[in-house]
XYZ file of C-alpha atoms in Angstrom:
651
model
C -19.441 -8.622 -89.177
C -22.361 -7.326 -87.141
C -22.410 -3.725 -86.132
C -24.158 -2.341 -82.704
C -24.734 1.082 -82.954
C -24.982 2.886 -79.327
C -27.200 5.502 -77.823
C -24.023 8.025 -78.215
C -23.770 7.296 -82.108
C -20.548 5.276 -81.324
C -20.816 1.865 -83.840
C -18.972 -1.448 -82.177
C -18.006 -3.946 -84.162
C -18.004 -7.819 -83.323
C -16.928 -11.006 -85.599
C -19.531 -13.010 -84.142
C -23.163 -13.013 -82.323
C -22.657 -11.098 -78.379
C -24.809 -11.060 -75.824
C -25.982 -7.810 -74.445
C -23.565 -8.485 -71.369
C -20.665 -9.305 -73.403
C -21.109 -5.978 -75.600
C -21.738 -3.884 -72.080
C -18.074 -5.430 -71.212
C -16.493 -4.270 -73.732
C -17.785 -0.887 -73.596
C -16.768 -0.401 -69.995
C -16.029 -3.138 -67.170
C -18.314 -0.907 -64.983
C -20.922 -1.084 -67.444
C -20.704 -4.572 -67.169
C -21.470 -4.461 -63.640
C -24.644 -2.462 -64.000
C -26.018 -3.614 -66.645
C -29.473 -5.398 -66.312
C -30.740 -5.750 -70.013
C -31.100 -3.479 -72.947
C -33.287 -1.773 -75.493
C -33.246 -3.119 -79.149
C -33.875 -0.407 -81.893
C -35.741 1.498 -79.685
C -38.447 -0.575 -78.878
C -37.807 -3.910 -77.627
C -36.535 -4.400 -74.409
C -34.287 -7.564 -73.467
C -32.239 -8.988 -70.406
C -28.448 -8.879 -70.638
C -28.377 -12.740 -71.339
C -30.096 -12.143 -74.903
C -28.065 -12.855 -77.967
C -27.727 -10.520 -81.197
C -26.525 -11.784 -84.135
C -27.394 -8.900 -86.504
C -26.774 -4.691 -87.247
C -28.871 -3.043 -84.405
C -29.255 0.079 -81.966
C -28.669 -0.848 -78.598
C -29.116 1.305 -75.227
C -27.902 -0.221 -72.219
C -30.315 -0.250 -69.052
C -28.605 0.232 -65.685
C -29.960 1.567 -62.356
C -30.188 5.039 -63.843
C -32.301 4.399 -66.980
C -36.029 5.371 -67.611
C -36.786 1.594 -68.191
C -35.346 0.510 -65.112
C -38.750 0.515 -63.292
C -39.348 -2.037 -65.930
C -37.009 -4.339 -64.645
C -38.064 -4.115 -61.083
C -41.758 -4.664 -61.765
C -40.825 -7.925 -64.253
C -38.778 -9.480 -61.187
C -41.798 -8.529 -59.063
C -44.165 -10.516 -61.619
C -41.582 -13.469 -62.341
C -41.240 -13.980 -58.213
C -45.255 -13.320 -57.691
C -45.707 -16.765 -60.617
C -43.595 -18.552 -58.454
C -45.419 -18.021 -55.963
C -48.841 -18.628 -56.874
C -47.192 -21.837 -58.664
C -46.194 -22.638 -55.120
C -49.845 -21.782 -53.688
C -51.477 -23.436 -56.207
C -49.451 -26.337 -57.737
C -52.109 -27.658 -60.147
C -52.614 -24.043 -61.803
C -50.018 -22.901 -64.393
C -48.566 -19.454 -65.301
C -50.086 -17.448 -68.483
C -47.918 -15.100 -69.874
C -49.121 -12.911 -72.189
C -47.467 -10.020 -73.515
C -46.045 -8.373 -70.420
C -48.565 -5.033 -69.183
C -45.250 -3.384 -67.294
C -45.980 0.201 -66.133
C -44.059 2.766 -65.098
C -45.938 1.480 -61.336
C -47.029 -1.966 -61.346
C -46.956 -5.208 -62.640
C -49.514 -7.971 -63.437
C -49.040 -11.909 -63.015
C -51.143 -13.989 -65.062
C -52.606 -17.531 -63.565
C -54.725 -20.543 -64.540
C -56.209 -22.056 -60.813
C -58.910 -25.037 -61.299
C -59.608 -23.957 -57.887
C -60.146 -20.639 -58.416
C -58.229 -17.426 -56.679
C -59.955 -15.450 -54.148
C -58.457 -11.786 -52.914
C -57.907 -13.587 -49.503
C -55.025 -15.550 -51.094
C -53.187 -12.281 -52.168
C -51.476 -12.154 -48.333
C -50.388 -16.318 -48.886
C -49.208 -15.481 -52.574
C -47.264 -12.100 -51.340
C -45.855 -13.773 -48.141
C -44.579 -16.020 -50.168
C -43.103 -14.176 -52.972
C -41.417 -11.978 -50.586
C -39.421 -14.905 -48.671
C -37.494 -15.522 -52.405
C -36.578 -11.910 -51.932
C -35.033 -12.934 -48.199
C -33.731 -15.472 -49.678
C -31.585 -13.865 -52.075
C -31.540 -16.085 -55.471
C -29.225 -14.789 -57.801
C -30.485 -15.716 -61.607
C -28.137 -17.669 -64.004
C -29.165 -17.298 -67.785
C -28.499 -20.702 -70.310
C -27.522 -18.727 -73.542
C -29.413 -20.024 -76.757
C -27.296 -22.790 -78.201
C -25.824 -24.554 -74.801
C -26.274 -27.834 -74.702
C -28.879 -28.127 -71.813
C -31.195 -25.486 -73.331
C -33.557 -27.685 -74.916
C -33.826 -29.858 -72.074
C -34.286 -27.132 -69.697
C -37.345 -25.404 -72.085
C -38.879 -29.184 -72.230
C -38.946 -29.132 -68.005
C -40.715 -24.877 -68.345
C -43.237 -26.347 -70.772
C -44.250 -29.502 -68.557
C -44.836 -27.222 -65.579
C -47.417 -25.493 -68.110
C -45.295 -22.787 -69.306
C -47.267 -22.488 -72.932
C -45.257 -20.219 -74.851
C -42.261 -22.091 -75.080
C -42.852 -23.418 -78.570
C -43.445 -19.810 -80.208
C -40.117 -18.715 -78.493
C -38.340 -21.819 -79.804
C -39.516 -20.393 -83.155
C -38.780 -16.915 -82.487
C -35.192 -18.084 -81.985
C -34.809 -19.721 -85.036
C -35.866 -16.684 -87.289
C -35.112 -13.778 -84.798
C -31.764 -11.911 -84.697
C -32.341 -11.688 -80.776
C -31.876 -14.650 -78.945
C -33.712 -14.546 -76.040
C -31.989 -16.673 -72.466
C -33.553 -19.145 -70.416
C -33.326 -18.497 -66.623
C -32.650 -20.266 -63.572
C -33.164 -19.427 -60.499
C -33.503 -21.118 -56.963
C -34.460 -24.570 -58.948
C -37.161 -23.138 -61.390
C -36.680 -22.645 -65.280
C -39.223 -20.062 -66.962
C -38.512 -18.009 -70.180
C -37.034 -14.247 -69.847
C -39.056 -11.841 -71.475
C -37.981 -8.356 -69.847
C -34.899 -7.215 -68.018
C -34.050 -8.771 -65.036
C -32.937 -7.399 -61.482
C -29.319 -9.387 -61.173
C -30.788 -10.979 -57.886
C -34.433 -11.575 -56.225
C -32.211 -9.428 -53.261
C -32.231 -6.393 -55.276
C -36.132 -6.147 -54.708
C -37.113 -4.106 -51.019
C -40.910 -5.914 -51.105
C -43.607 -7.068 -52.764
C -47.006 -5.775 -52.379
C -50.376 -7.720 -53.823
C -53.301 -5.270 -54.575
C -55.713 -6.269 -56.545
C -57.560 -9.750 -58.589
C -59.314 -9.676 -61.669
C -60.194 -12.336 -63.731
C -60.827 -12.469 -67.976
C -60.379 -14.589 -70.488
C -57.423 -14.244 -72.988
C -57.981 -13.658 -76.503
C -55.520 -17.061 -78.515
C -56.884 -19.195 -75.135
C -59.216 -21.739 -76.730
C -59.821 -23.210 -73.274
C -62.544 -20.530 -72.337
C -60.912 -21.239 -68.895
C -60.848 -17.906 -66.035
C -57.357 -16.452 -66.511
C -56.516 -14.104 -62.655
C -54.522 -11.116 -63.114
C -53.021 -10.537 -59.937
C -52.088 -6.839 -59.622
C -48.990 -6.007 -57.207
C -46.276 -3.106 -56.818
C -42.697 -3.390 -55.665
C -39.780 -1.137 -55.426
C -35.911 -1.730 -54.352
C -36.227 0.359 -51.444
C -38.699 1.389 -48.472
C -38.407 5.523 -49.799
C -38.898 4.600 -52.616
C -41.913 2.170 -52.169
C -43.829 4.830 -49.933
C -42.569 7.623 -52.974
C -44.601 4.365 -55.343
C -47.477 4.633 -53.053
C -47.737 8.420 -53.065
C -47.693 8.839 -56.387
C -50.547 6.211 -57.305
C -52.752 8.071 -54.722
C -52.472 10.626 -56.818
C -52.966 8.593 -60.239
C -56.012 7.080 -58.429
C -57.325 10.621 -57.821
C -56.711 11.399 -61.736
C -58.075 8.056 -63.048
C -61.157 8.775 -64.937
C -62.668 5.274 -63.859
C -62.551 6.425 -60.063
C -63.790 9.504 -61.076
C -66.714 8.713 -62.769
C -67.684 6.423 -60.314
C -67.960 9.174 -58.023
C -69.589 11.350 -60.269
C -72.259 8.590 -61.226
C -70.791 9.077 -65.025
C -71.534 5.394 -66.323
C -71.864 1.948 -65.343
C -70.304 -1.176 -66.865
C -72.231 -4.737 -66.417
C -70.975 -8.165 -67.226
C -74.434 -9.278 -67.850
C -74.799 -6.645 -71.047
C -70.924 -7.536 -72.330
C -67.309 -5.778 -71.687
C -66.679 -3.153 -72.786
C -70.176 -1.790 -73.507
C -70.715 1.412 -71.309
C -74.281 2.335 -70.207
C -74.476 6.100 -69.571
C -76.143 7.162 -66.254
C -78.201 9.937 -66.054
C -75.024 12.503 -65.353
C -73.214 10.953 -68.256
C -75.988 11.485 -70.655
C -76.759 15.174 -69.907
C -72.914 15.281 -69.624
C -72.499 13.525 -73.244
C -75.851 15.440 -74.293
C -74.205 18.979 -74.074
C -71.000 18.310 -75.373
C -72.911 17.031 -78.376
C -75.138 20.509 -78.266
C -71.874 22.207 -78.500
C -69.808 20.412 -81.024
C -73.151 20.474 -83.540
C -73.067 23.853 -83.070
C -69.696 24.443 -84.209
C -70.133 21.871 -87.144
C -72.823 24.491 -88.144
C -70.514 27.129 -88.011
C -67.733 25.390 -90.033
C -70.388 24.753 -92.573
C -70.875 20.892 -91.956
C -74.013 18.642 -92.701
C -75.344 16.340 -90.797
C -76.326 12.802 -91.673
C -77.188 9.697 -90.409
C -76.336 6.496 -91.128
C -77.166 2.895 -89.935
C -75.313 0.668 -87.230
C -74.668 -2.210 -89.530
C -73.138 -2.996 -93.673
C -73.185 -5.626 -95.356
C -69.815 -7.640 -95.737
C -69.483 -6.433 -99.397
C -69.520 -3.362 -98.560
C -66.395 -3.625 -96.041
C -64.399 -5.668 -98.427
C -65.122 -2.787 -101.309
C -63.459 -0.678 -98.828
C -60.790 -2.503 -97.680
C -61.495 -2.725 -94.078
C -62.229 -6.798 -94.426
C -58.924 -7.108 -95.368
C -57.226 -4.860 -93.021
C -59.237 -4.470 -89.892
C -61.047 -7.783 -89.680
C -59.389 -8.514 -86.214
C -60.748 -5.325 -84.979
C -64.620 -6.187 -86.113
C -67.328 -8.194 -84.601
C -68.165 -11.412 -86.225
C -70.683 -11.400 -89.522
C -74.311 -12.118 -88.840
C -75.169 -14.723 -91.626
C -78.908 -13.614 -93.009
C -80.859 -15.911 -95.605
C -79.171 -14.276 -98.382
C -76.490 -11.759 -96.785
C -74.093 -11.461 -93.950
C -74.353 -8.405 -92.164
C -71.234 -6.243 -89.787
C -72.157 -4.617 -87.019
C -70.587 -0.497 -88.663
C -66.703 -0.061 -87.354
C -66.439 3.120 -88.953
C -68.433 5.177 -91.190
C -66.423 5.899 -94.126
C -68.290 3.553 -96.565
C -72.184 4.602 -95.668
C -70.763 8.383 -95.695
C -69.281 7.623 -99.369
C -72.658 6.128 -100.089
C -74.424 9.669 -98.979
C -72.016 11.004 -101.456
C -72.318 8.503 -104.126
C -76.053 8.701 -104.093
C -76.514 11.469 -107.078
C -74.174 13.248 -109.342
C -72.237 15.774 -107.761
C -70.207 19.114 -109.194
C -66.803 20.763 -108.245
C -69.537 23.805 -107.321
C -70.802 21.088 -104.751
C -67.105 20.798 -103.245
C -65.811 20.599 -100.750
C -68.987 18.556 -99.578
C -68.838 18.469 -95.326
C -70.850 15.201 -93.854
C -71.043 15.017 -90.086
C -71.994 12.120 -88.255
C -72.066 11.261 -84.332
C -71.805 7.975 -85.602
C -72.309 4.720 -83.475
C -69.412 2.408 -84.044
C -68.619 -1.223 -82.999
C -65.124 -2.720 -82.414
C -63.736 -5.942 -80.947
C -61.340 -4.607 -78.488
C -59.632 -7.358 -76.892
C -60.877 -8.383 -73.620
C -57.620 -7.436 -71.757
C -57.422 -4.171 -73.379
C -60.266 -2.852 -72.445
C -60.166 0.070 -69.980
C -62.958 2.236 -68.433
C -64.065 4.766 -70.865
C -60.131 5.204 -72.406
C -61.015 1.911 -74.325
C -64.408 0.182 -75.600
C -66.159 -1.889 -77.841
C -68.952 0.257 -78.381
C -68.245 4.207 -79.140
C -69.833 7.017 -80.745
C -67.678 8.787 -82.989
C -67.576 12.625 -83.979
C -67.176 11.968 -87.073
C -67.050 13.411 -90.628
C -66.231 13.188 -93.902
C -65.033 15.641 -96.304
C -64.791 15.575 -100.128
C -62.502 18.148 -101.889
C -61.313 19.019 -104.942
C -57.710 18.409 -105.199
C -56.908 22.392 -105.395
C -58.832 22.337 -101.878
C -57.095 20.182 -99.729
C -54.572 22.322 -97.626
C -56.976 24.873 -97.188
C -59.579 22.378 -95.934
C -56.974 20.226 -93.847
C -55.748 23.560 -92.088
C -60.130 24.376 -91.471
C -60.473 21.594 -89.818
C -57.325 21.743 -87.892
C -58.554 25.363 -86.819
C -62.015 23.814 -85.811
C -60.552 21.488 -83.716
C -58.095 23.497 -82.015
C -61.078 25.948 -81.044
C -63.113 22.826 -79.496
C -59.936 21.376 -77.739
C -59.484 25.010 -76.052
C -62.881 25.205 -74.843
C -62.274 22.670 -72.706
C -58.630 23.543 -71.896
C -57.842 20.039 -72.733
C -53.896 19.803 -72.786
C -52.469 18.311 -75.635
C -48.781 15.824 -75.312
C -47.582 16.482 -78.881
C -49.035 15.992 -82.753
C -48.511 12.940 -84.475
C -48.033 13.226 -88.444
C -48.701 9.052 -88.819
C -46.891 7.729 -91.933
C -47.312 4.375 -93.257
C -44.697 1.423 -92.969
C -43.332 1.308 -96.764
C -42.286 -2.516 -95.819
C -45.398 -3.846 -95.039
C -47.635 -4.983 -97.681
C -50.213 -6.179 -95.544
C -50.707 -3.816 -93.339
C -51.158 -0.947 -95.956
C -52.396 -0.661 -99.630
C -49.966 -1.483 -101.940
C -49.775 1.642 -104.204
C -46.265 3.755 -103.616
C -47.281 6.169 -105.830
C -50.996 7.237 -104.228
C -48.562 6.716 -100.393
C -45.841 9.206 -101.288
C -48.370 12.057 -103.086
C -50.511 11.426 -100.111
C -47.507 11.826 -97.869
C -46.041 14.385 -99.344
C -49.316 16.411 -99.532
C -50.164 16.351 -95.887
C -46.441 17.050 -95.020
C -46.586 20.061 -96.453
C -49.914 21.556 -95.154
C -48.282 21.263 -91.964
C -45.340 23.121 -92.761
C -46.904 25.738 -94.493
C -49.295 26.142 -90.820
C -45.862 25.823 -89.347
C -46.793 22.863 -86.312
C -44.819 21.276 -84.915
C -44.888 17.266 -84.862
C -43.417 14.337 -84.516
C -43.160 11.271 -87.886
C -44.520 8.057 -86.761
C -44.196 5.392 -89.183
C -45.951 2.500 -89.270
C -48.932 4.580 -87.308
C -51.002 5.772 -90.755
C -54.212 4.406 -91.618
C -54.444 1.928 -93.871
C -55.920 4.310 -96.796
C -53.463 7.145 -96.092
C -51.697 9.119 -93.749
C -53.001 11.354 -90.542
C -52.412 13.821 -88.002
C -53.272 12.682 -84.837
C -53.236 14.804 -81.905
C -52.063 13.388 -78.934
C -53.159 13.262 -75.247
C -51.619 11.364 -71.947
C -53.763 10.149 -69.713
C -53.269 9.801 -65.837
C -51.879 6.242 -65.726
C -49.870 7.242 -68.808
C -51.220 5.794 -71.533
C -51.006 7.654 -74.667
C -54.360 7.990 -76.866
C -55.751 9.821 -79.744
C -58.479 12.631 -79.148
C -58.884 14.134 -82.465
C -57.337 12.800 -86.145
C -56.980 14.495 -89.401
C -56.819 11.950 -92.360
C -56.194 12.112 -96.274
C -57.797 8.730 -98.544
C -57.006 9.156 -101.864
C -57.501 5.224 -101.787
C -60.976 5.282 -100.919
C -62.463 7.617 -103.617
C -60.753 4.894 -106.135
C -62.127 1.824 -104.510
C -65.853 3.326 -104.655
C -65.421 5.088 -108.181
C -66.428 8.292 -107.110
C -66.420 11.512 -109.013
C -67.781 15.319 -109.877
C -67.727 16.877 -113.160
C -65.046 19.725 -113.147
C -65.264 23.459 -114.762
C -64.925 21.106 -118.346
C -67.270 18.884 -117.345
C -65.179 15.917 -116.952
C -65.455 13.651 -114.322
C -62.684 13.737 -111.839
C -61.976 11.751 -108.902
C -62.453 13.979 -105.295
C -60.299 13.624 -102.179
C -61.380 12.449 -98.937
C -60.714 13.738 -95.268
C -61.600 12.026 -92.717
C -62.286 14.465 -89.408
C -62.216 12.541 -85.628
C -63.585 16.270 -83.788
C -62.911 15.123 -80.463
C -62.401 11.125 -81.510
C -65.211 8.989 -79.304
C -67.326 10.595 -76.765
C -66.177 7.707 -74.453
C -62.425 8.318 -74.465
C -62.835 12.039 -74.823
C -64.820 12.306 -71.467
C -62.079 10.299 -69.946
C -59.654 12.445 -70.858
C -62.080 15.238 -69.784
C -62.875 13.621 -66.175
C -58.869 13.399 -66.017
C -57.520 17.175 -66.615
C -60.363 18.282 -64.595
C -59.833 16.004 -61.860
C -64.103 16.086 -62.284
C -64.291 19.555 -61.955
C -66.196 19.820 -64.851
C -67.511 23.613 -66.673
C -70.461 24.556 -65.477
C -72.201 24.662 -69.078
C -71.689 20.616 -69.065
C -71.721 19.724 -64.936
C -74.579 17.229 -64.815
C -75.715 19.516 -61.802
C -74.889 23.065 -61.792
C -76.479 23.926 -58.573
C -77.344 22.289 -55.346
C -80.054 24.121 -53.398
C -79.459 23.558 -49.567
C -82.247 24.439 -47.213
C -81.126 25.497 -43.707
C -84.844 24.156 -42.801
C -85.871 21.112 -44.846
C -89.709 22.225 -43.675
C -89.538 26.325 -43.069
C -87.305 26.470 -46.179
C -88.843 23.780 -48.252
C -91.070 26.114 -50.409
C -88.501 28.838 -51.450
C -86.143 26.403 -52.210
C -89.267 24.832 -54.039
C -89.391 28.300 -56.080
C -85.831 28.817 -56.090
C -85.229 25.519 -58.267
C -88.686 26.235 -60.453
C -86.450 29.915 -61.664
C -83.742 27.705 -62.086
C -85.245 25.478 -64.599
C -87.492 28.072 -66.300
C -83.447 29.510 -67.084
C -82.670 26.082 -68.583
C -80.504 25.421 -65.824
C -79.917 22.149 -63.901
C -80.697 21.909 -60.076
C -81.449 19.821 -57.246
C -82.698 20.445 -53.845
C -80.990 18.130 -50.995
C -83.635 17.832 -48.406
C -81.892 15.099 -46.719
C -82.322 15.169 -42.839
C -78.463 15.470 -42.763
C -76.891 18.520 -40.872
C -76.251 22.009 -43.027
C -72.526 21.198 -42.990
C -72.364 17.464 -44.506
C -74.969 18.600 -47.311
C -72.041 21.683 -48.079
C -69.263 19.265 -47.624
C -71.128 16.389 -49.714
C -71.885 18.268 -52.761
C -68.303 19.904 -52.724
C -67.575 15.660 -52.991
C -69.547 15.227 -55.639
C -68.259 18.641 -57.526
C -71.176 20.327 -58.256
C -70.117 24.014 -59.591
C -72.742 26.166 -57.354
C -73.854 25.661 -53.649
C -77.335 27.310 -52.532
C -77.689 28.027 -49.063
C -81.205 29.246 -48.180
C -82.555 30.237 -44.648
C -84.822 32.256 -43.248
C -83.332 35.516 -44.396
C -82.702 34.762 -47.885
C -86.293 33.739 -48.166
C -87.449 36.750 -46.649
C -85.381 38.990 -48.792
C -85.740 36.617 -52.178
C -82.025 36.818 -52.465
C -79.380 33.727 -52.312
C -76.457 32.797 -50.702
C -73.839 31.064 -52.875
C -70.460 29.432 -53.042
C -68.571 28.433 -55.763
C -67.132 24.824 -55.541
C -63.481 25.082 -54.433
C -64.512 28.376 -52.437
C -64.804 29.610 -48.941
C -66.337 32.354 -49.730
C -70.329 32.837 -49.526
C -71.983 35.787 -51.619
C -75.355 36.979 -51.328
C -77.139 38.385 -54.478
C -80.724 37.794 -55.667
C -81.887 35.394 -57.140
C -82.215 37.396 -60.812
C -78.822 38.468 -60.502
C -77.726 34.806 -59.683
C -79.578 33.728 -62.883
C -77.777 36.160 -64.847
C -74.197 34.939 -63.929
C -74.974 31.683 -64.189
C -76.169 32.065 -67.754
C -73.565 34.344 -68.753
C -71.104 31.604 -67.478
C -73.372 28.981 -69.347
C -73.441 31.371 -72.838
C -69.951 31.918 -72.495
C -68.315 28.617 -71.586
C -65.998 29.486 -69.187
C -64.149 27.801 -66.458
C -63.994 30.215 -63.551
């Protein structure tokens, strides 16, 4: 007997496996009609023509469901294939696991002959005639009699996944449909729009090429980027709104702001900080050291690479070695470039004997950390192979912990609200009891661990969200949570208890009887990496960045580049002597496109200096974002500036 338990609580019972349509029929005959596919214990998402065979959740997806857009955008990518199939019969389809958003879709495609952006009108032309055409598509339920043959035809037209969903079926409790439509087989993998009619258009908008991490070939994979909606409203409603995401997106706003550069010749993923970046990066740092100081932490540094011994004393061979960079064999060692800085941190405590009077011991590090980010994962700033951490490690006592874990929640919370950075929700990120691998096998160290962090944060009274499955593999976290303006989720600061880690490296103190006894560790992400933090930054500012960390506070405008040239000349020497960042734009560009072009480029504090200002020593200024000029001189203008500087604020 299997039982289906729906969104409403309801439980339905069935003798036999169903198909998602089947159990959608007998809910409601209406339901029948509208529904499109379904969502399997909350997180995998099917078309109606998948199969279950065992006790599940199950939410229906119709027109009126979140994951609807889902749906559209798979159609969208299934009908853009065909079409670049049809464009480019020798190439093949790629399919990798499916990068739906909540706006567009990707299609993934092998061409010997290359794909150039030019094609994109052929490809779309194309895929939008199926839509004319009006193909309905017909699933072949796992089982018939013709499946087999069908999945034989999908894998000679280069279709290579078809063996690992072959397997998948044969172990999985979902089933998942072949499809047919017009006179092409491929493999669903997504909801499904009942007809390629139910799509309004298809729009191409962008080609990028990488290469796929399991493809041995080394071959170009294209990743054709398109959008497509159901309706014309709701297409130009699509369009609106990613005007808007564009806008938000940290990558086109660093661009604009000069913030950092990526280059294919130096590697993906490896960001090279322009000059703005760096003094942007440089006075974050200024600040955050400062508040380490004044939440008693010490700061160390440690090297860039470990030997491989030292990883696999800590664990992380075993259970990050995906995420690490190959070992550099050496005469007699193999070396890692540093993924995290745990292990040389426990080595800074390990190095002499230390007492509970010692504890708790407080190491800060802006560490620099490597990771091998998949190529297709990585993303501006948001995600990179090489990062700098804020990172630290605490050892306690174990009578220390909650008050420690709520300090550095309080130190964090202080940084986060200097910048007015707005947090989605907090994560408390348990570990997956079921998976062996995954996590250390010790129940007893995971449920005191557990148990122990639960309860600081009821005692601070926070409110969170559990997320198994998310924990470390040491021990459980807090992670505080962030959305960014394409909607990805991400980390920007963590909270972490390791009893695990302490064990592995044998550390100790000698207690009030002088015993030895084994410390706790915290780990401490302040702001997580410098790289995804200034994404996040660039994104709830929009750019408009504080003036105690704009690149450029002030732009001094000359009315006359040659009559004005030497007070502005003096005007930017006070400036610096004040320890505040200037430039002069003596472009031969009219007054009003130097205004207008450094209210582009977001620079806090306009200058405008003429003839009277230089007779008077004064200054005319104008905030960015304002109308409104004010003339004060020049010592007074110092003096707000560096109050504004001293005090952080935002206005």
């Amino acid at each position: 007997m299997m039982k289906i338990t729906l969104l409403d609580g309801q439980v339905k019972e069935f003798k036999q496996p169903m198909t998602v349509l089947a159990i959608a029929e007998s809910i409601a005959v209406s339901l029948k009609k509208n529904c499109i596919g379904a969502v399997i214990n909350n997180k995998k998402i099917v078309p109606n023509g998948a199969v279950l065979s065992k006790d599940c959740k199950l939410e229906i997806i119709t027109e009126r469901h979140a994951l609807y857009k889902t749906a559209i955008n798979y159609t969208a990518k299934v009908l853009t294939t065909f079409a670049l199939k049809t464009v480019f019969p020798e190439g093949y389809p790629m399919m990798p696991d499916d990068d739906l958003t909540e706006h567009e879709f990707s299609a993934y495609f092998k061409s010997p002959k290359g794909i150039k952006f030019e094609d994109l009108k052929k490809i779309e032309e194309i895929a939008n005639s199926f839509i004319g055409l009006g193909y309905d598509f017909k699933y072949f339920y796992p089982g018939d009699a013709n499946e087999a043959e069908y999945m034989k035809q999908v894998k000679a037209d280069g279709c290579v996944n078809v063996d690992t969903k072959v397997d998948m079926n044969s172990k999985d409790y979902i089933k998942m449909p072949t499809v047919l439509v017009r006179d092409v087989i491929f493999l669903a993998r997504n909801a499904l729009l009942p007809s390629t009619k139910s799509l309004f258009k298809i729009e191409l908008t962008q080609l990028s090429g990488l290469q796929l991490e399991d493809d041995a070939s080394g071959e170009i994979t294209y990743r054709i980027h398109g959008i497509a909606e159901t309706s014309e409203t709701r297409l130009n409603q699509l369009k609106a709104e990613l005007e808007e995401i564009k806008a938000s997106d940290h990558k086109f706003i660093a661009k604009n702001l000069e913030i950092y550069h990526l280059d294919p010749i130096i590697g993906a993923g490896l960001p090279i900080w322009l000059p703005n970046g760096a003094i942007l990066k440089q006075e974050i740092k200024k600040y955050l050291m400062e508040k380490e100081f004044d939440y008693d932490f010490i700061q160390i540094e440690t090297p860039v690479i470990g030997t491989s011994q030292l990883y696999k004393i800590s664990g992380h061979w075993d259970h990050y070695r995906e995420d690490m960079f190959a070992p550099m064999a050496l005469p007699k060692e193999e070396m890692v470039l540093k993924p995290m800085s745990c292990p040389h941190h426990i080595s800074v405590y390990n190095y002499k004997q230390r007492s509970y009077k010692d504890l708790p011991l407080r190491f800060a590090e802006h560490a620099l950390q490597h990771r091998y980010e998949s190529s297709g994962s990585l993303t501006g700033l948001e995600r990179v192979r090489a990062m700098e951490l804020t990172d630290s490690h605490i050892f306690v006592r174990p009578n220390q912990v909650k008050v420690e874990f709520a300090r550095c929640f309080n130190l964090i919370q202080e940084v986060l609200a200097t910048f007015n950075i707005k947090i989605d929700y907090l994560s408390l990120s348990l570990r997956d009891p079921k998976n062996k691998e995954k996590y250390f096998d010790d129940d007893k160290m995971w449920n005191h661990a557990e148990a122990e962090l639960e309860e600081v944060l009821k005692e601070m009274k926070l409110d969170y969200k559990k997320m198994p499955g998310e924990a470390a593999f040491y021990g459980p976290k807090l992670d505080i949570q962030a959305r960014t303006a394409i909607g990805h989720e991400i980390t920007v600061s963590t909270i972490q208890l390791d009893f695990l880690l302490p064990q592995k490296f044998e550390l100790a103190f000698i207690n009030a009887l002088g015993e030895k006894e084994r410390p706790i560790m915290i780990h401490r992400g302040l702001i997580g990496t410098y790289e995804r933090f200034i994404a996040v930054l660039l994104e709830q500012t929009k750019g408009v960045l504080p003036l105690w960390c704009a690149p450029k506070q002030v732009e001094i405008i000359p009315v006359n580049e040659e009559l004005n040239a030497a007070y502005a000349d003096e005007v930017w020497k006070a400036l610096k002597q004040a320890k505040i960042r200037a430039g002069i734009d003596n472009r031969d560009e009219r007054l009003s496109y130097k205004i207008r072009d450094a209210q582009v480029k977001k620079i806090p504090f306009q200058l405008v200096l003429g003839k009277k200002e230089q007779e008077e020593k004064t200054v005319t200024y104008r905030k960015y974002g304002s109308e409104e000029q004010i003339t004060v001189s020049l010592t007074e203008f110092i003096k707000i500036l560096t109050n504004k500087i001293i005090n952080k604020t935002y206005d």
